[in-house]
Amino acid sequence: MTNITIITGGSEGFGRELAEHFAQDKHNLLLVARRFDLLENAKRELEGKYDVKIFIFSTDLTTPEGRAALKEYCDENRFHIDILVNNAGMGTGGAFHEIPSEKETSMIRLNVEAVNDLIHLFLPKMIEEKQGVIMNAASAASFQPGPYMAAYYACKAYILSLTEALIAENKKTGVRICCYCPGPCATPFLKKAGTDTLFDPARNSGMRPPKIIIDRVYKEFKRGKKIIIPEKKFAFLRFIQRFVPRSLLLAVMVKVNTVKK
Ligand SMILES: NC(=O)c1ccc[n+]([C@@H]2O[C@H](COP(=O)([O-])OP(=O)(O)OC[C@H]3O[C@@H](n4cnc5c(N)ncnc54)[C@H](OP(=O)(O)O)[C@@H]3O)[C@@H](O)[C@H]2O)c1
């Protein structure tokens, strides 16, 4: 049996940065994404730097078949899954009625359905063995509704809610559940979501590079934090929401996510 940390979306962006930390800490990795060339690059770079095994698996996590194939690959190779990082995700932006429905359905399949399903596939064994870790990519978008990225924010609210519930359910199972909640960050994500040109540039001013965000996430992860908010301004945002009426919050969010005309 080989001990493995799975990182979905481990080929670029936050997942690639997380791979760096886990590999440095001597975790063998299974990186999962669709584009094989990016996975191969990551494997070569990480194996060149660290004394760990890097496995790569190309699959589309939006499909049940793609997720089942991942589980099958793990079973065939007799991998023992220590940590599952549900990081792969995508975004959509713009007025809800103008976004193609298929694009959002695909996003919901990746951001919600795949996370839910992968937890179903890997958590039971972890509970049986009374060990293991599941870390999910939530977002600062998890904290409130987000006009003009409505379905994306709703996906991330689901992830935070699911994580908090599973933390409570797994208090005594020996399995650790946690999530990280970054704010907007200049990974390839924003370009793919189209939000780099959609919103007023001021919205994303002061964005930290992904390395800085993930350095903080990993530090807090190692400290045992459950809900990791790597930037103080978003931790503050979450705190003050207890005292702010929802209607006011929504008015602010419309301004924050104002679409350029
Ligand atoms: N960047 C931000 O502003 C931000 C802020 C808060 C939270 N987050 C969350 O953080 C997570 C990572 O975001 P990121 O910024 O690192 O994104 P990213 O740079 O776009 O990377 C996404 C990763 O997921 C993989 N992926 C995408 N679709 C997939 C699919 N259908 N099946 C399998 N793998 C797939 C991509 O590889 P392939 O395309 O080759 O499949 C890539 O490795 C996401 O859950 C995102 O929602 C991002």
mmCIF file of N, CA and C in Angstrom, residues 16-66:
data_model
loop_
_atom_site.group_PDB
_atom_site.id
_atom_site.type_symbol
_atom_site.label_atom_id
_atom_site.label_comp_id
_atom_site.label_asym_id
_atom_site.label_seq_id
_atom_site.Cartn_x
_atom_site.Cartn_y
_atom_site.Cartn_z
ATOM 1 N N ARG A 16 -1.882 23.504 -7.322
ATOM 2 C CA ARG A 16 -0.457 23.321 -7.620
ATOM 3 C C ARG A 16 0.399 23.830 -6.446
ATOM 4 N N GLU A 17 -0.034 24.943 -5.851
ATOM 5 C CA GLU A 17 0.689 25.500 -4.687
ATOM 6 C C GLU A 17 0.565 24.555 -3.490
ATOM 7 N N LEU A 18 -0.603 23.982 -3.315
ATOM 8 C CA LEU A 18 -0.785 23.026 -2.208
ATOM 9 C C LEU A 18 0.104 21.803 -2.412
ATOM 10 N N ALA A 19 0.223 21.372 -3.682
ATOM 11 C CA ALA A 19 1.057 20.203 -3.995
ATOM 12 C C ALA A 19 2.492 20.441 -3.537
ATOM 13 N N GLU A 20 2.957 21.656 -3.727
ATOM 14 C CA GLU A 20 4.324 22.034 -3.324
ATOM 15 C C GLU A 20 4.502 21.814 -1.808
ATOM 16 N N HIS A 21 3.553 22.282 -1.027
ATOM 17 C CA HIS A 21 3.658 22.149 0.440
ATOM 18 C C HIS A 21 3.572 20.692 0.884
ATOM 19 N N PHE A 22 2.589 19.981 0.345
ATOM 20 C CA PHE A 22 2.417 18.582 0.769
ATOM 21 C C PHE A 22 3.642 17.752 0.371
ATOM 22 N N ALA A 23 4.184 18.007 -0.838
ATOM 23 C CA ALA A 23 5.355 17.243 -1.282
ATOM 24 C C ALA A 23 6.557 17.563 -0.397
ATOM 25 N N GLN A 24 6.709 18.827 -0.058
ATOM 26 C CA GLN A 24 7.813 19.240 0.817
ATOM 27 C C GLN A 24 7.714 18.524 2.178
ATOM 28 N N ASP A 25 6.498 18.272 2.604
ATOM 29 C CA ASP A 25 6.282 17.559 3.874
ATOM 30 C C ASP A 25 6.223 16.037 3.675
ATOM 31 N N LYS A 26 6.729 15.602 2.549
ATOM 32 C CA LYS A 26 6.929 14.165 2.272
ATOM 33 C C LYS A 26 5.645 13.361 2.070
ATOM 34 N N HIS A 27 4.612 14.006 1.569
ATOM 35 C CA HIS A 27 3.399 13.275 1.197
ATOM 36 C C HIS A 27 3.531 12.821 -0.253
ATOM 37 N N ASN A 28 3.287 11.553 -0.524
ATOM 38 C CA ASN A 28 3.131 11.109 -1.917
ATOM 39 C C ASN A 28 1.814 11.684 -2.426
ATOM 40 N N LEU A 29 1.811 12.121 -3.672
ATOM 41 C CA LEU A 29 0.620 12.824 -4.168
ATOM 42 C C LEU A 29 -0.019 12.133 -5.360
ATOM 43 N N LEU A 30 -1.329 12.245 -5.439
ATOM 44 C CA LEU A 30 -2.061 11.919 -6.655
ATOM 45 C C LEU A 30 -2.734 13.212 -7.114
ATOM 46 N N LEU A 31 -2.214 13.768 -8.195
ATOM 47 C CA LEU A 31 -2.773 15.012 -8.734
ATOM 48 C C LEU A 31 -3.809 14.676 -9.796
ATOM 49 N N VAL A 32 -4.951 15.311 -9.714
ATOM 50 C CA VAL A 32 -6.065 14.990 -10.613
ATOM 51 C C VAL A 32 -6.516 16.261 -11.343
ATOM 52 N N ALA A 33 -6.637 16.159 -12.653
ATOM 53 C CA ALA A 33 -7.172 17.272 -13.469
ATOM 54 C C ALA A 33 -7.465 16.693 -14.852
ATOM 55 N N ARG A 34 -7.888 17.527 -15.805
ATOM 56 C CA ARG A 34 -8.168 17.000 -17.141
ATOM 57 C C ARG A 34 -6.963 17.084 -18.055
ATOM 58 N N ARG A 35 -6.249 18.205 -18.086
ATOM 59 C CA ARG A 35 -5.165 18.393 -19.066
ATOM 60 C C ARG A 35 -3.910 17.643 -18.626
ATOM 61 N N PHE A 36 -3.569 16.621 -19.433
ATOM 62 C CA PHE A 36 -2.479 15.705 -19.065
ATOM 63 C C PHE A 36 -1.117 16.401 -19.068
ATOM 64 N N ASP A 37 -0.930 17.324 -20.033
ATOM 65 C CA ASP A 37 0.396 17.983 -20.124
ATOM 66 C C ASP A 37 0.705 18.783 -18.864
ATOM 67 N N LEU A 38 -0.286 19.471 -18.321
ATOM 68 C CA LEU A 38 -0.046 20.244 -17.091
ATOM 69 C C LEU A 38 0.249 19.312 -15.912
ATOM 70 N N LEU A 39 -0.452 18.178 -15.889
ATOM 71 C CA LEU A 39 -0.208 17.195 -14.820
ATOM 72 C C LEU A 39 1.220 16.650 -14.921
ATOM 73 N N GLU A 40 1.619 16.367 -16.168
ATOM 74 C CA GLU A 40 2.984 15.840 -16.380
ATOM 75 C C GLU A 40 4.047 16.853 -15.942
ATOM 76 N N ASN A 41 3.822 18.122 -16.275
ATOM 77 C CA ASN A 41 4.772 19.177 -15.853
ATOM 78 C C ASN A 41 4.890 19.207 -14.341
ATOM 79 N N ALA A 42 3.728 19.172 -13.685
ATOM 80 C CA ALA A 42 3.721 19.241 -12.209
ATOM 81 C C ALA A 42 4.470 18.045 -11.631
ATOM 82 N N LYS A 43 4.224 16.873 -12.186
ATOM 83 C CA LYS A 43 4.895 15.647 -11.709
ATOM 84 C C LYS A 43 6.422 15.801 -11.837
ATOM 85 N N ARG A 44 6.845 16.237 -13.026
ATOM 86 C CA ARG A 44 8.298 16.365 -13.275
ATOM 87 C C ARG A 44 8.917 17.370 -12.298
ATOM 88 N N GLU A 45 8.265 18.515 -12.148
ATOM 89 C CA GLU A 45 8.832 19.564 -11.282
ATOM 90 C C GLU A 45 8.890 19.093 -9.826
ATOM 91 N N LEU A 46 7.827 18.473 -9.363
ATOM 92 C CA LEU A 46 7.775 18.082 -7.936
ATOM 93 C C LEU A 46 8.736 16.933 -7.650
ATOM 94 N N GLU A 47 8.791 15.951 -8.571
ATOM 95 C CA GLU A 47 9.709 14.822 -8.346
ATOM 96 C C GLU A 47 11.166 15.272 -8.431
ATOM 97 N N GLY A 48 11.410 16.344 -9.227
ATOM 98 C CA GLY A 48 12.768 16.898 -9.316
ATOM 99 C C GLY A 48 13.201 17.565 -8.027
ATOM 100 N N LYS A 49 12.238 18.033 -7.247
ATOM 101 C CA LYS A 49 12.582 18.815 -6.045
ATOM 102 C C LYS A 49 12.489 18.025 -4.755
ATOM 103 N N TYR A 50 11.547 17.091 -4.691
ATOM 104 C CA TYR A 50 11.255 16.427 -3.408
ATOM 105 C C TYR A 50 11.348 14.911 -3.555
ATOM 106 N N ASP A 51 11.663 14.277 -2.435
ATOM 107 C CA ASP A 51 11.836 12.821 -2.455
ATOM 108 C C ASP A 51 10.484 12.129 -2.181
ATOM 109 N N VAL A 52 9.547 12.286 -3.115
ATOM 110 C CA VAL A 52 8.210 11.704 -2.970
ATOM 111 C C VAL A 52 7.766 11.140 -4.315
ATOM 112 N N LYS A 53 6.732 10.292 -4.261
ATOM 113 C CA LYS A 53 6.173 9.790 -5.525
ATOM 114 C C LYS A 53 4.997 10.679 -5.912
ATOM 115 N N ILE A 54 4.974 11.074 -7.181
ATOM 116 C CA ILE A 54 3.851 11.882 -7.667
ATOM 117 C C ILE A 54 3.123 11.062 -8.727
ATOM 118 N N PHE A 55 1.871 10.769 -8.476
ATOM 119 C CA PHE A 55 1.028 10.079 -9.455
ATOM 120 C C PHE A 55 0.104 11.117 -10.077
ATOM 121 N N ILE A 56 -0.258 10.890 -11.332
ATOM 122 C CA ILE A 56 -1.178 11.831 -11.981
ATOM 123 C C ILE A 56 -2.317 11.047 -12.621
ATOM 124 N N PHE A 57 -3.486 11.643 -12.602
ATOM 125 C CA PHE A 57 -4.639 10.974 -13.197
ATOM 126 C C PHE A 57 -5.496 12.022 -13.893
ATOM 127 N N SER A 58 -5.687 11.802 -15.200
ATOM 128 C CA SER A 58 -6.471 12.743 -15.979
ATOM 129 C C SER A 58 -7.919 12.262 -16.058
ATOM 130 N N THR A 59 -8.820 13.073 -15.547
ATOM 131 C CA THR A 59 -10.238 12.704 -15.595
ATOM 132 C C THR A 59 -11.086 13.963 -15.506
ATOM 133 N N ASP A 60 -12.302 13.856 -16.003
ATOM 134 C CA ASP A 60 -13.234 14.982 -15.877
ATOM 135 C C ASP A 60 -14.128 14.735 -14.667
ATOM 136 N N LEU A 61 -13.921 15.521 -13.629
ATOM 137 C CA LEU A 61 -14.650 15.287 -12.373
ATOM 138 C C LEU A 61 -16.105 15.741 -12.421
ATOM 139 N N THR A 62 -16.519 16.357 -13.538
ATOM 140 C CA THR A 62 -17.935 16.735 -13.619
ATOM 141 C C THR A 62 -18.833 15.521 -13.870
ATOM 142 N N THR A 63 -18.221 14.394 -14.273
ATOM 143 C CA THR A 63 -19.051 13.222 -14.591
ATOM 144 C C THR A 63 -18.915 12.139 -13.516
ATOM 145 N N PRO A 64 -19.997 11.415 -13.237
ATOM 146 C CA PRO A 64 -19.918 10.301 -12.273
ATOM 147 C C PRO A 64 -18.903 9.263 -12.729
ATOM 148 N N GLU A 65 -18.800 9.049 -14.062
ATOM 149 C CA GLU A 65 -17.842 8.062 -14.603
ATOM 150 C C GLU A 65 -16.414 8.517 -14.321
ATOM 151 N N GLY A 66 -16.174 9.798 -14.480
ATOM 152 C CA GLY A 66 -14.840 10.364 -14.254
ATOM 153 C C GLY A 66 -14.413 10.188 -12.802
#
